[in-house]
PDB file of C-alpha atoms and ligand atoms in Angstrom:
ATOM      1  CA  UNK W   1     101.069  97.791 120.362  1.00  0.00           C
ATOM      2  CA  UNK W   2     103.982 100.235 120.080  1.00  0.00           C
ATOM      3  CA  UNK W   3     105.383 102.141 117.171  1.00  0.00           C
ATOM      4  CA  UNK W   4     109.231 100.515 116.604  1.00  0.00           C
ATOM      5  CA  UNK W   5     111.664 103.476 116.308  1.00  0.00           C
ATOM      6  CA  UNK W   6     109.041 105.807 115.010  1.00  0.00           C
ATOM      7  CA  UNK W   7     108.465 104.238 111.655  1.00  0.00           C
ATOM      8  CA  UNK W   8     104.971 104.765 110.595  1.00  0.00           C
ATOM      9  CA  UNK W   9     103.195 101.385 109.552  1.00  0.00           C
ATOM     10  CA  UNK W  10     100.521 102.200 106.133  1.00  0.00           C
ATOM     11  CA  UNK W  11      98.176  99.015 106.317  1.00  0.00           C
ATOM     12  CA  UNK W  12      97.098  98.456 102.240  1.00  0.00           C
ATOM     13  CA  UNK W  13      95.881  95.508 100.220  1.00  0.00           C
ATOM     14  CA  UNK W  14      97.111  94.764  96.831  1.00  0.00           C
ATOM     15  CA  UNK W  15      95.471  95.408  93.818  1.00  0.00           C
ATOM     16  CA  UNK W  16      93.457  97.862  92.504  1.00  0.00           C
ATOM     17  CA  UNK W  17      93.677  99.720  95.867  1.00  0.00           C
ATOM     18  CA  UNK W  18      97.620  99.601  95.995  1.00  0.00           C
ATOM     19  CA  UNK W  19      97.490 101.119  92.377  1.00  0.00           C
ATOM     20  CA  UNK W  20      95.135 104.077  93.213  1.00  0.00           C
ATOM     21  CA  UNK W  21      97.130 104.704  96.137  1.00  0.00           C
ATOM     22  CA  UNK W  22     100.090 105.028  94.470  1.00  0.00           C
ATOM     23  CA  UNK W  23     100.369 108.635  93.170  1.00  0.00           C
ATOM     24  CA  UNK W  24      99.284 109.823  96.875  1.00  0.00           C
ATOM     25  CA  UNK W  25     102.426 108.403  97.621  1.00  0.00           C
ATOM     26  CA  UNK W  26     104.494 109.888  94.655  1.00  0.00           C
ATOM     27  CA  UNK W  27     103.192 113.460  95.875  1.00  0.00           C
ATOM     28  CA  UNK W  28     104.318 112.798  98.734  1.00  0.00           C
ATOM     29  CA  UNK W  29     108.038 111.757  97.528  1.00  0.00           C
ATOM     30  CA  UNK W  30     107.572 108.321  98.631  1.00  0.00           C
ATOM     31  CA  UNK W  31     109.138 105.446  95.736  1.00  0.00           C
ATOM     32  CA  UNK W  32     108.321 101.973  96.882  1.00  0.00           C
ATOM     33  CA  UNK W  33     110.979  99.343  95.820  1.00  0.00           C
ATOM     34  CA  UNK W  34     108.811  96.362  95.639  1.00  0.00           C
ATOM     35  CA  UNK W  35     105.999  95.430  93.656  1.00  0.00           C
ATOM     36  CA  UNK W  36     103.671  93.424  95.642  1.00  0.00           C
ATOM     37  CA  UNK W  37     102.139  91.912  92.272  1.00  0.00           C
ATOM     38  CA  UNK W  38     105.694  90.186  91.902  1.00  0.00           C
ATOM     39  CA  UNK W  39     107.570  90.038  95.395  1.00  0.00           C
ATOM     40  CA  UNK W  40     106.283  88.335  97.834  1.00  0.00           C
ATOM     41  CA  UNK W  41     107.362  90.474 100.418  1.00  0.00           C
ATOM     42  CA  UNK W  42     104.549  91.501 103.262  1.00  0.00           C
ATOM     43  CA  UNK W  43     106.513  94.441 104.711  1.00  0.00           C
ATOM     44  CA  UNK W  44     107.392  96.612 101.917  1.00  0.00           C
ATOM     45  CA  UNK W  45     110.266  99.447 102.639  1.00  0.00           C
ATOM     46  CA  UNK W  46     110.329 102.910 100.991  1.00  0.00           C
ATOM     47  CA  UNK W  47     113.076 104.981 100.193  1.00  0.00           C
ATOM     48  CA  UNK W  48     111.753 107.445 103.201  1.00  0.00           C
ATOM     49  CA  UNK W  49     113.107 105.704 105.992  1.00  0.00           C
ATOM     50  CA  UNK W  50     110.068 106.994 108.544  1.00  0.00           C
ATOM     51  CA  UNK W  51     107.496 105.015 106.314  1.00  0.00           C
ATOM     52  CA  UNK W  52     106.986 101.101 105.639  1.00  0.00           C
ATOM     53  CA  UNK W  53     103.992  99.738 104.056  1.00  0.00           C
ATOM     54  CA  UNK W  54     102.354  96.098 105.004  1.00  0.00           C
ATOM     55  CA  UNK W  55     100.014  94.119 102.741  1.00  0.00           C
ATOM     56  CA  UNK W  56      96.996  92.550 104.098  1.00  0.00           C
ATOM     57  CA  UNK W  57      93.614  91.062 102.711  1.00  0.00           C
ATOM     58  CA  UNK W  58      91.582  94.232 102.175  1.00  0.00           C
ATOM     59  CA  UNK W  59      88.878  92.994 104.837  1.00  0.00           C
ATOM     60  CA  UNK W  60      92.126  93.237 106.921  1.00  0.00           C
ATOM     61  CA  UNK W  61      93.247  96.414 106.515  1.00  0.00           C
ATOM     62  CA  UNK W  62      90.906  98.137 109.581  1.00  0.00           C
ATOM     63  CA  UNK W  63      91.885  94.955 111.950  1.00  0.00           C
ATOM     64  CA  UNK W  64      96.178  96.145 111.876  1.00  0.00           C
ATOM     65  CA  UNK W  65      94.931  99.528 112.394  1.00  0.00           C
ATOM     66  CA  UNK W  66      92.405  99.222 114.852  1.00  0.00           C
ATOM     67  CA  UNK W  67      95.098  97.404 117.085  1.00  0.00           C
ATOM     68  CA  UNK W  68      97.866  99.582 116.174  1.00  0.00           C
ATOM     69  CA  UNK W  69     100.263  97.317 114.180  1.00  0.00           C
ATOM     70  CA  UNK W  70      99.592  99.755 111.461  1.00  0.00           C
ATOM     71  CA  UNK W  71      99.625 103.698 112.251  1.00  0.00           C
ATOM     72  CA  UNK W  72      96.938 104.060 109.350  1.00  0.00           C
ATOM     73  CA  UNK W  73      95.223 102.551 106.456  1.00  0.00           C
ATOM     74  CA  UNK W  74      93.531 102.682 103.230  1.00  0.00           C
ATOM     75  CA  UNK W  75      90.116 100.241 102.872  1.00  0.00           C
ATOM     76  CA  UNK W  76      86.943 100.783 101.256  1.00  0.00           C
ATOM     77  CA  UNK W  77      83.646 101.879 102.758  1.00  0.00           C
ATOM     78  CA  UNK W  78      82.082  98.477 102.085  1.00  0.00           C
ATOM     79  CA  UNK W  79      84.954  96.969 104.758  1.00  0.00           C
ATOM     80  CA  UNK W  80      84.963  99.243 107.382  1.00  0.00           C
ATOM     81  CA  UNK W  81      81.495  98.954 107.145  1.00  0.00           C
ATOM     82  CA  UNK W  82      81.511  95.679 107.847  1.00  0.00           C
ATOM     83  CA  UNK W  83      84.051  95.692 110.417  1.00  0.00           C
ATOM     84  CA  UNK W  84      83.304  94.986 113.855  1.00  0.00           C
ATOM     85  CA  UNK W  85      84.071  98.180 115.895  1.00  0.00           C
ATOM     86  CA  UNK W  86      83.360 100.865 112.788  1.00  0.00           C
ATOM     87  CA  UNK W  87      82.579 103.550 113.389  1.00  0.00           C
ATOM     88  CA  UNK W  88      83.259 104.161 116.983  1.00  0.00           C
ATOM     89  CA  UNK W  89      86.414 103.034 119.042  1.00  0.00           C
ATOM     90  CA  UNK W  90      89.919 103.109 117.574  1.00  0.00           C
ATOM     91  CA  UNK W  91      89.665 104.028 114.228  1.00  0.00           C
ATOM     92  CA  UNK W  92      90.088 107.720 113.074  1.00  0.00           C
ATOM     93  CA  UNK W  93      87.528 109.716 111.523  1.00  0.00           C
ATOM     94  CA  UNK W  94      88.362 108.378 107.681  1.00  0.00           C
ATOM     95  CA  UNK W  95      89.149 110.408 104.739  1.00  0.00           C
ATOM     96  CA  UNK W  96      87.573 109.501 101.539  1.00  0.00           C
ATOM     97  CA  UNK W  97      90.264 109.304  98.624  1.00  0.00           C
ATOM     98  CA  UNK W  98      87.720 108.940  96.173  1.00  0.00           C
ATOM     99  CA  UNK W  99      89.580 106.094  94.798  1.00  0.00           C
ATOM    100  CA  UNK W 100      88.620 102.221  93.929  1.00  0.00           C
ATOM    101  CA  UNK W 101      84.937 103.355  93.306  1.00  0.00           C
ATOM    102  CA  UNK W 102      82.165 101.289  92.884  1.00  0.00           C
ATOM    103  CA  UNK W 103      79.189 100.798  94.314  1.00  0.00           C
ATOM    104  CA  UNK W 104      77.052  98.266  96.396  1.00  0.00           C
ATOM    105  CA  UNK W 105      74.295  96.647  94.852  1.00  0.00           C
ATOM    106  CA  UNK W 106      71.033  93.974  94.915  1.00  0.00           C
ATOM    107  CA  UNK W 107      71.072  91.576  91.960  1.00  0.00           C
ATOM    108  CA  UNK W 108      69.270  89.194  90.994  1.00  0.00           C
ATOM    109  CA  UNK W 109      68.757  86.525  87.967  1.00  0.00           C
ATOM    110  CA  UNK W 110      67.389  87.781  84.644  1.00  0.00           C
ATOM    111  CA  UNK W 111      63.788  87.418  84.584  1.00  0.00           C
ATOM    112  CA  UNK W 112      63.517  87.083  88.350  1.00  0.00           C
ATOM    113  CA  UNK W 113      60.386  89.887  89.194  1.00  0.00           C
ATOM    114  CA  UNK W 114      62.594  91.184  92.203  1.00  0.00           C
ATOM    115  CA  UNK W 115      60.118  94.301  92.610  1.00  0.00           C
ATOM    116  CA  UNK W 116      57.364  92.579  92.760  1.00  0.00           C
ATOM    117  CA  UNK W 117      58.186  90.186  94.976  1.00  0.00           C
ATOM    118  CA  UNK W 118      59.124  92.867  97.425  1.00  0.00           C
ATOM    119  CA  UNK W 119      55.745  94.392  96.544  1.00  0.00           C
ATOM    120  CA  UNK W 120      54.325  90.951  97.498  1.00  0.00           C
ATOM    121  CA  UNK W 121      56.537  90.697 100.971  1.00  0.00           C
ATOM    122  CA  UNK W 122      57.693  87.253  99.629  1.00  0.00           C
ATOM    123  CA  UNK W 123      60.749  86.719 101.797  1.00  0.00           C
ATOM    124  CA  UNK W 124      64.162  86.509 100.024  1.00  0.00           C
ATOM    125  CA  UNK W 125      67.178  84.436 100.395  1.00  0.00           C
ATOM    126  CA  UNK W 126      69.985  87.054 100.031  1.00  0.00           C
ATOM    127  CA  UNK W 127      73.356  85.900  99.435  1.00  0.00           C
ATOM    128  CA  UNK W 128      76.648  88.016 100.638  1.00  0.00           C
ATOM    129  CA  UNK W 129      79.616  88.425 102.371  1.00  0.00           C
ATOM    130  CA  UNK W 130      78.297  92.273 103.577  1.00  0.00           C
ATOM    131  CA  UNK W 131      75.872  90.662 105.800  1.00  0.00           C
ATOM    132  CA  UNK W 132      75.865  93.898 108.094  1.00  0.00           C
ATOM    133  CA  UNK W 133      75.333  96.635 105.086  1.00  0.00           C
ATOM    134  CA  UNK W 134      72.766  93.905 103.265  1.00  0.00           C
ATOM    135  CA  UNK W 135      70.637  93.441 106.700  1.00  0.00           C
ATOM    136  CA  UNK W 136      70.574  97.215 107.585  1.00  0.00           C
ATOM    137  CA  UNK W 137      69.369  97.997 103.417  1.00  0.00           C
ATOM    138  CA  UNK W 138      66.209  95.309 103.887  1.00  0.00           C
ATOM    139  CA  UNK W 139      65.787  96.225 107.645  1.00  0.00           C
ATOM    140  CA  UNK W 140      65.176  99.754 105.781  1.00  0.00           C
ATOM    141  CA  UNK W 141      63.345  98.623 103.387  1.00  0.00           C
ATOM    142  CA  UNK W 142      60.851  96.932 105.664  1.00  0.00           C
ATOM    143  CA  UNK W 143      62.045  93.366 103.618  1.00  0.00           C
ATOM    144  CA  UNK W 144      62.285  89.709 105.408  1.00  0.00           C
ATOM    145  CA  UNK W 145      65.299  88.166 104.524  1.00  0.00           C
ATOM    146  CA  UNK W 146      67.293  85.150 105.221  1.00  0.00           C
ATOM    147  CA  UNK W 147      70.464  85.931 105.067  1.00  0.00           C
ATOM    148  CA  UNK W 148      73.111  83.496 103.509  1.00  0.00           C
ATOM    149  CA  UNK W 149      76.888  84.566 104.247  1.00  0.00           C
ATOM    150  CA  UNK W 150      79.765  83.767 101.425  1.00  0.00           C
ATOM    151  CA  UNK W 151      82.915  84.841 101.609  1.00  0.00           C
ATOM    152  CA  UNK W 152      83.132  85.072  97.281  1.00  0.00           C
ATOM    153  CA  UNK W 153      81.541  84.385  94.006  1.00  0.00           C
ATOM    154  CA  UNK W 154      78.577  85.819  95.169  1.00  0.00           C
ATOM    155  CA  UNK W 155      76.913  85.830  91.508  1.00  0.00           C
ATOM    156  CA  UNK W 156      77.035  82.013  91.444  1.00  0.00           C
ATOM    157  CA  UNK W 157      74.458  81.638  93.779  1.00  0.00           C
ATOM    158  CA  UNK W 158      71.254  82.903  92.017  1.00  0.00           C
ATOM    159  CA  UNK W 159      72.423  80.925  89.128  1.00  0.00           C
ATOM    160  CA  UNK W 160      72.633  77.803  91.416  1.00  0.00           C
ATOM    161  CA  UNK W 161      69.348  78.561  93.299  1.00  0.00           C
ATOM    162  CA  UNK W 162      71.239  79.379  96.474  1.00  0.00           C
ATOM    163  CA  UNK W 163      69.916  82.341  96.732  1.00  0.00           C
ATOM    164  CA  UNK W 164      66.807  85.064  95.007  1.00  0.00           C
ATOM    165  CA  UNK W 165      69.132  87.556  95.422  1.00  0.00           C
ATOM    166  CA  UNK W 166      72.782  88.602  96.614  1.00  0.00           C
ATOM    167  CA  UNK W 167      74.455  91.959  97.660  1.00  0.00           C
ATOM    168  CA  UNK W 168      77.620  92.519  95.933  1.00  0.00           C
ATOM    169  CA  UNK W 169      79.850  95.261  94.376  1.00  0.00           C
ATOM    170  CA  UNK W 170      79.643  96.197  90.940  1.00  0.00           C
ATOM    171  CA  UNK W 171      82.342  98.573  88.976  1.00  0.00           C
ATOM    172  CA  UNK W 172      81.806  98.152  85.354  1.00  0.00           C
ATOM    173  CA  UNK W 173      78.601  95.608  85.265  1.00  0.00           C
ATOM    174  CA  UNK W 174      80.711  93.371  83.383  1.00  0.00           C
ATOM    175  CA  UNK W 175      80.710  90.487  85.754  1.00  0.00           C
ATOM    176  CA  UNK W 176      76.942  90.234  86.700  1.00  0.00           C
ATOM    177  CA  UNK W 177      76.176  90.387  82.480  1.00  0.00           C
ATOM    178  CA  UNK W 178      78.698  87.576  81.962  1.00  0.00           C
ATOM    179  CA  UNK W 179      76.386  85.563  84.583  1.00  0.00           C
ATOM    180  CA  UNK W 180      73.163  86.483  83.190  1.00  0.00           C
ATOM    181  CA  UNK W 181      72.348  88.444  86.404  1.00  0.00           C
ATOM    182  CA  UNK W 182      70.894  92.295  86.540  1.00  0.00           C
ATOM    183  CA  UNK W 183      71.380  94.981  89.226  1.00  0.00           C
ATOM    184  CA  UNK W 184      67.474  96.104  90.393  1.00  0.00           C
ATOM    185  CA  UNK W 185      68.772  98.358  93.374  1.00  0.00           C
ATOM    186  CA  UNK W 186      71.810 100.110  94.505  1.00  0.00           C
ATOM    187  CA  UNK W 187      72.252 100.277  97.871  1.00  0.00           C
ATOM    188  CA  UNK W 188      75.211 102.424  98.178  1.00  0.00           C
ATOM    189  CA  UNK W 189      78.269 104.218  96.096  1.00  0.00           C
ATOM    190  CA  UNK W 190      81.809 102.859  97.642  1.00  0.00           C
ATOM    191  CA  UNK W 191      85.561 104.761  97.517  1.00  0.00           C
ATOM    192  CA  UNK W 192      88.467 104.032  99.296  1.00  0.00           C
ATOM    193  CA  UNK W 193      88.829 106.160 102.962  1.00  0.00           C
ATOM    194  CA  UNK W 194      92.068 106.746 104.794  1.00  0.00           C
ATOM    195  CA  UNK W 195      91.844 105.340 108.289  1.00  0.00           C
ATOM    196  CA  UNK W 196      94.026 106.132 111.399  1.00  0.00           C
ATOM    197  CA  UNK W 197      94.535 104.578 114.563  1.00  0.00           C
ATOM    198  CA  UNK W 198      93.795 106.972 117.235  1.00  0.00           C
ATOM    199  CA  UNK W 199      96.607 106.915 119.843  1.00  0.00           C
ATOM    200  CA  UNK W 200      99.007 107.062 116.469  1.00  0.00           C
ATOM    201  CA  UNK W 201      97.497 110.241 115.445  1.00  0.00           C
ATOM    202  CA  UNK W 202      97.978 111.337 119.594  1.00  0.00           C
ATOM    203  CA  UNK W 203     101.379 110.222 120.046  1.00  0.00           C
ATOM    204  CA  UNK W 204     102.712 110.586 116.175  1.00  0.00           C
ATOM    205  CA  UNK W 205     100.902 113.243 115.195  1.00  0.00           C
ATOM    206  CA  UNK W 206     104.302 115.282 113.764  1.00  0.00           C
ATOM    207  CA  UNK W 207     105.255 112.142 111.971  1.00  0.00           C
ATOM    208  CA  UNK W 208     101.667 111.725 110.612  1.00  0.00           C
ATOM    209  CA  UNK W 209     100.366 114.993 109.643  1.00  0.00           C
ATOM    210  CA  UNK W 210     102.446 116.024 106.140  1.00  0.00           C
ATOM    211  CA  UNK W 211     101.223 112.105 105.090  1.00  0.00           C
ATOM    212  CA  UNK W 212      97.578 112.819 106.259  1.00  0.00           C
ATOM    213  CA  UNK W 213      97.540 116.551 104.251  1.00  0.00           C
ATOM    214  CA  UNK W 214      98.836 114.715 101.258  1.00  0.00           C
ATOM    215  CA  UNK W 215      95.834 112.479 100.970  1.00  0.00           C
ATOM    216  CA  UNK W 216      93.294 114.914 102.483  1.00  0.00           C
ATOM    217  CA  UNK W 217      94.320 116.645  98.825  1.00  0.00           C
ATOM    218  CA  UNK W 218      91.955 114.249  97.173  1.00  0.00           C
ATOM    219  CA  UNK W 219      89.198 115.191  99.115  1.00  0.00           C
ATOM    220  CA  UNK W 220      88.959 118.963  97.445  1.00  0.00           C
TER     221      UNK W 220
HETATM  222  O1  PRT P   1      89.975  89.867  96.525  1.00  0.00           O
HETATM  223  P1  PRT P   1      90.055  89.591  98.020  1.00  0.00           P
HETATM  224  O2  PRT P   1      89.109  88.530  98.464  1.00  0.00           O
HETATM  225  O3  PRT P   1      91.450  89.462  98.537  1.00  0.00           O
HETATM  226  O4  PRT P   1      89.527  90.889  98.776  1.00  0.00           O
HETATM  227  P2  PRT P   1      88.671  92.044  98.188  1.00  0.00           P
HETATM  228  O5  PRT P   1      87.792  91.606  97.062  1.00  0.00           O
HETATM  229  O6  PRT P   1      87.986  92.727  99.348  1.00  0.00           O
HETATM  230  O7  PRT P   1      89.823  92.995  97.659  1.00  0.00           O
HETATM  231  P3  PRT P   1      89.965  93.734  96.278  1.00  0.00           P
HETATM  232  O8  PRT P   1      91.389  94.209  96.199  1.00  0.00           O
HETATM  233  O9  PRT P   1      89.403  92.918  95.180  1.00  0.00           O
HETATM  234  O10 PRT P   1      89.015  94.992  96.529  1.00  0.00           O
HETATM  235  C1  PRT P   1      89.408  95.991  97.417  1.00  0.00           C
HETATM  236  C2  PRT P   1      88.356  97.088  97.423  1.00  0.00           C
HETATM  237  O11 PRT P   1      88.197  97.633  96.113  1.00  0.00           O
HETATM  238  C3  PRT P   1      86.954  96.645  97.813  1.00  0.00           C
HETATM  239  O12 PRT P   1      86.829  96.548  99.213  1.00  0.00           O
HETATM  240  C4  PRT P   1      86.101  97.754  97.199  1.00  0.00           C
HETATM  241  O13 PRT P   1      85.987  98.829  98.112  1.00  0.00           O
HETATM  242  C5  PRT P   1      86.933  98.211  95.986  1.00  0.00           C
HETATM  243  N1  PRT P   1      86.361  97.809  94.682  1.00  0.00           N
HETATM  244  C6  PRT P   1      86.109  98.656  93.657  1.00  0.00           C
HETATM  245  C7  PRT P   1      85.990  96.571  94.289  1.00  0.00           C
HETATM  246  C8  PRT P   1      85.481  96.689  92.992  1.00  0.00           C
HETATM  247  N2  PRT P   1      85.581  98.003  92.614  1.00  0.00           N
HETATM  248  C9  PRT P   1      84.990  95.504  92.295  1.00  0.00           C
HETATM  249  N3  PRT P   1      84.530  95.601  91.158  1.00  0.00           N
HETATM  250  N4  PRT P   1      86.049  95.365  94.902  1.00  0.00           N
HETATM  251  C10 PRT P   1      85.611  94.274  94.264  1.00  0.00           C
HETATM  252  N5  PRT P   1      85.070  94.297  92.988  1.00  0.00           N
HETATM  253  C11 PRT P   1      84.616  92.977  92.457  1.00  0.00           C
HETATM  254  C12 PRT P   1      83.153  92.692  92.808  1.00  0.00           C
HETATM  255  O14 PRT P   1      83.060  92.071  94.084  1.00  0.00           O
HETATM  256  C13 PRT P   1      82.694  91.757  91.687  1.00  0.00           C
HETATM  257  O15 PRT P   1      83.062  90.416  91.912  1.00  0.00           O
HETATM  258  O16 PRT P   1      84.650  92.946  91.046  1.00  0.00           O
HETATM  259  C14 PRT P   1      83.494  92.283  90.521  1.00  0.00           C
HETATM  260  C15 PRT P   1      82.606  93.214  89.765  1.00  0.00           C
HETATM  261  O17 PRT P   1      83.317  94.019  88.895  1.00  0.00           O
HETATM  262  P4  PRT P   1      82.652  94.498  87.533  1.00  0.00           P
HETATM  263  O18 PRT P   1      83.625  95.505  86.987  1.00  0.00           O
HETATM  264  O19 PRT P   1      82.544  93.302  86.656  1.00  0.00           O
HETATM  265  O20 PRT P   1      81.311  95.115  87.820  1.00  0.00           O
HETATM  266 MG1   MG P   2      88.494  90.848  95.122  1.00  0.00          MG
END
């Protein structure tokens, strides 16, 4: 797809990864108009008429950029992880903002003897929506699973006997306490990474560059 009149596209979801991305933006001298908690505007302009930012469903965010609709992006490692044609193909080498952290975890219900079950080679029903990172961690692992894919909510489905187990994020604990669940293996610690589209970078690279030194700050 081509880039209209030069303006660069950032592809972002809203939320906490809109927030964090925020004072990237302010260093850079870049004052959004819109909030996208409130307006329900998609295509949000700034007052730097070379830059436009689009919100999209975070699992969306490597899809615009991959095809070019957006010149780059900010999603976390859990997403591009799970996206189709990461790491090779279109997407740029990504910068990790350190931001939205959390990490990726097995949990299971209170009292439920994950450990040694594993010991045992019982074979698990795991419920999640990162099928790819959950089947590479138990491929590792040398674990038989069945794999159950949901797009949200995973914690409900230990509690529901959907599943022995489920792969999900965790940032504070809070939500597998509230639903008597406990983490018993982390599989991986998530941030945010920047993500550019590779004929952008080529054929915008002028236009690019003093965005892409701003956020490689927060990798120092
Ligand atoms: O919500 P939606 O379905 O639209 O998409 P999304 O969940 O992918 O988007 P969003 O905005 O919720 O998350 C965007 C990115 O933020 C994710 O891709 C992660 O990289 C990152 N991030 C950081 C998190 C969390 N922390 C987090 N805690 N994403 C989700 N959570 C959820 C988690 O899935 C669980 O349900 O929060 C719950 C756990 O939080 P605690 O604090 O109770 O442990
Ligand atoms: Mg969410």
């Amino acid at each position: 797809m081509k880039n209209v009149n030069n303006i660069l596209t950032l592809a972002l979801s809203k939320g906490r990864i809109f927030k964090e991305t925020i004072p990237f933006l302010t260093d850079a001298g870049v004052i959004i108009h819109d909030d996208p908690e409130t307006s329900r505007k998609l295509i949000l302009n700034t007052n730097n008429p070379k830059l436009r930012l689009i919100i999209v469903r975070a699992s969306d965010v490597p899809t615009y950029v991959q095809y070019g609709a957006a010149d780059f992006g900010i999603a976390g490692k859990d997403v591009l992880l799970e996206h189709e044609s990461y790491p090779s193909g279109t997407l740029y080498q990504p910068i990790d903002l350190n931001i939205a952290k959390c990490k990726l975890a097995v949990a299971v219900k209170n009292g439920f003897n994950y450990h040694e079950m594993v010991k045992q080679g019982a074979r698990l029903r795991v419920a999640t929506k990162y099928t790819k990172s959950a089947r590479e961690h138990f491929a590792k692992k040398g674990v038989y699973i069945d794999l159950i894919k949901l797009y949200g909510s995973m914690e409900l489905a230990p509690l529901v006997g959907l599943a022995d187990a489920i792969v999900d994020l965790v940032s504070t604990g809070n939500t597998l306490k509230a639903n008597n669940l406990i983490e018993v293996e982390e599989i991986m610690t998530v941030s945010s990474r920047l993500v550019v589209n590779r004929a952008s970078l080529k054929n915008n690279e002028k236009h690019l560059r003093p965005f892409l030194e701003v956020f490689a700050k927060a990798t120092i």
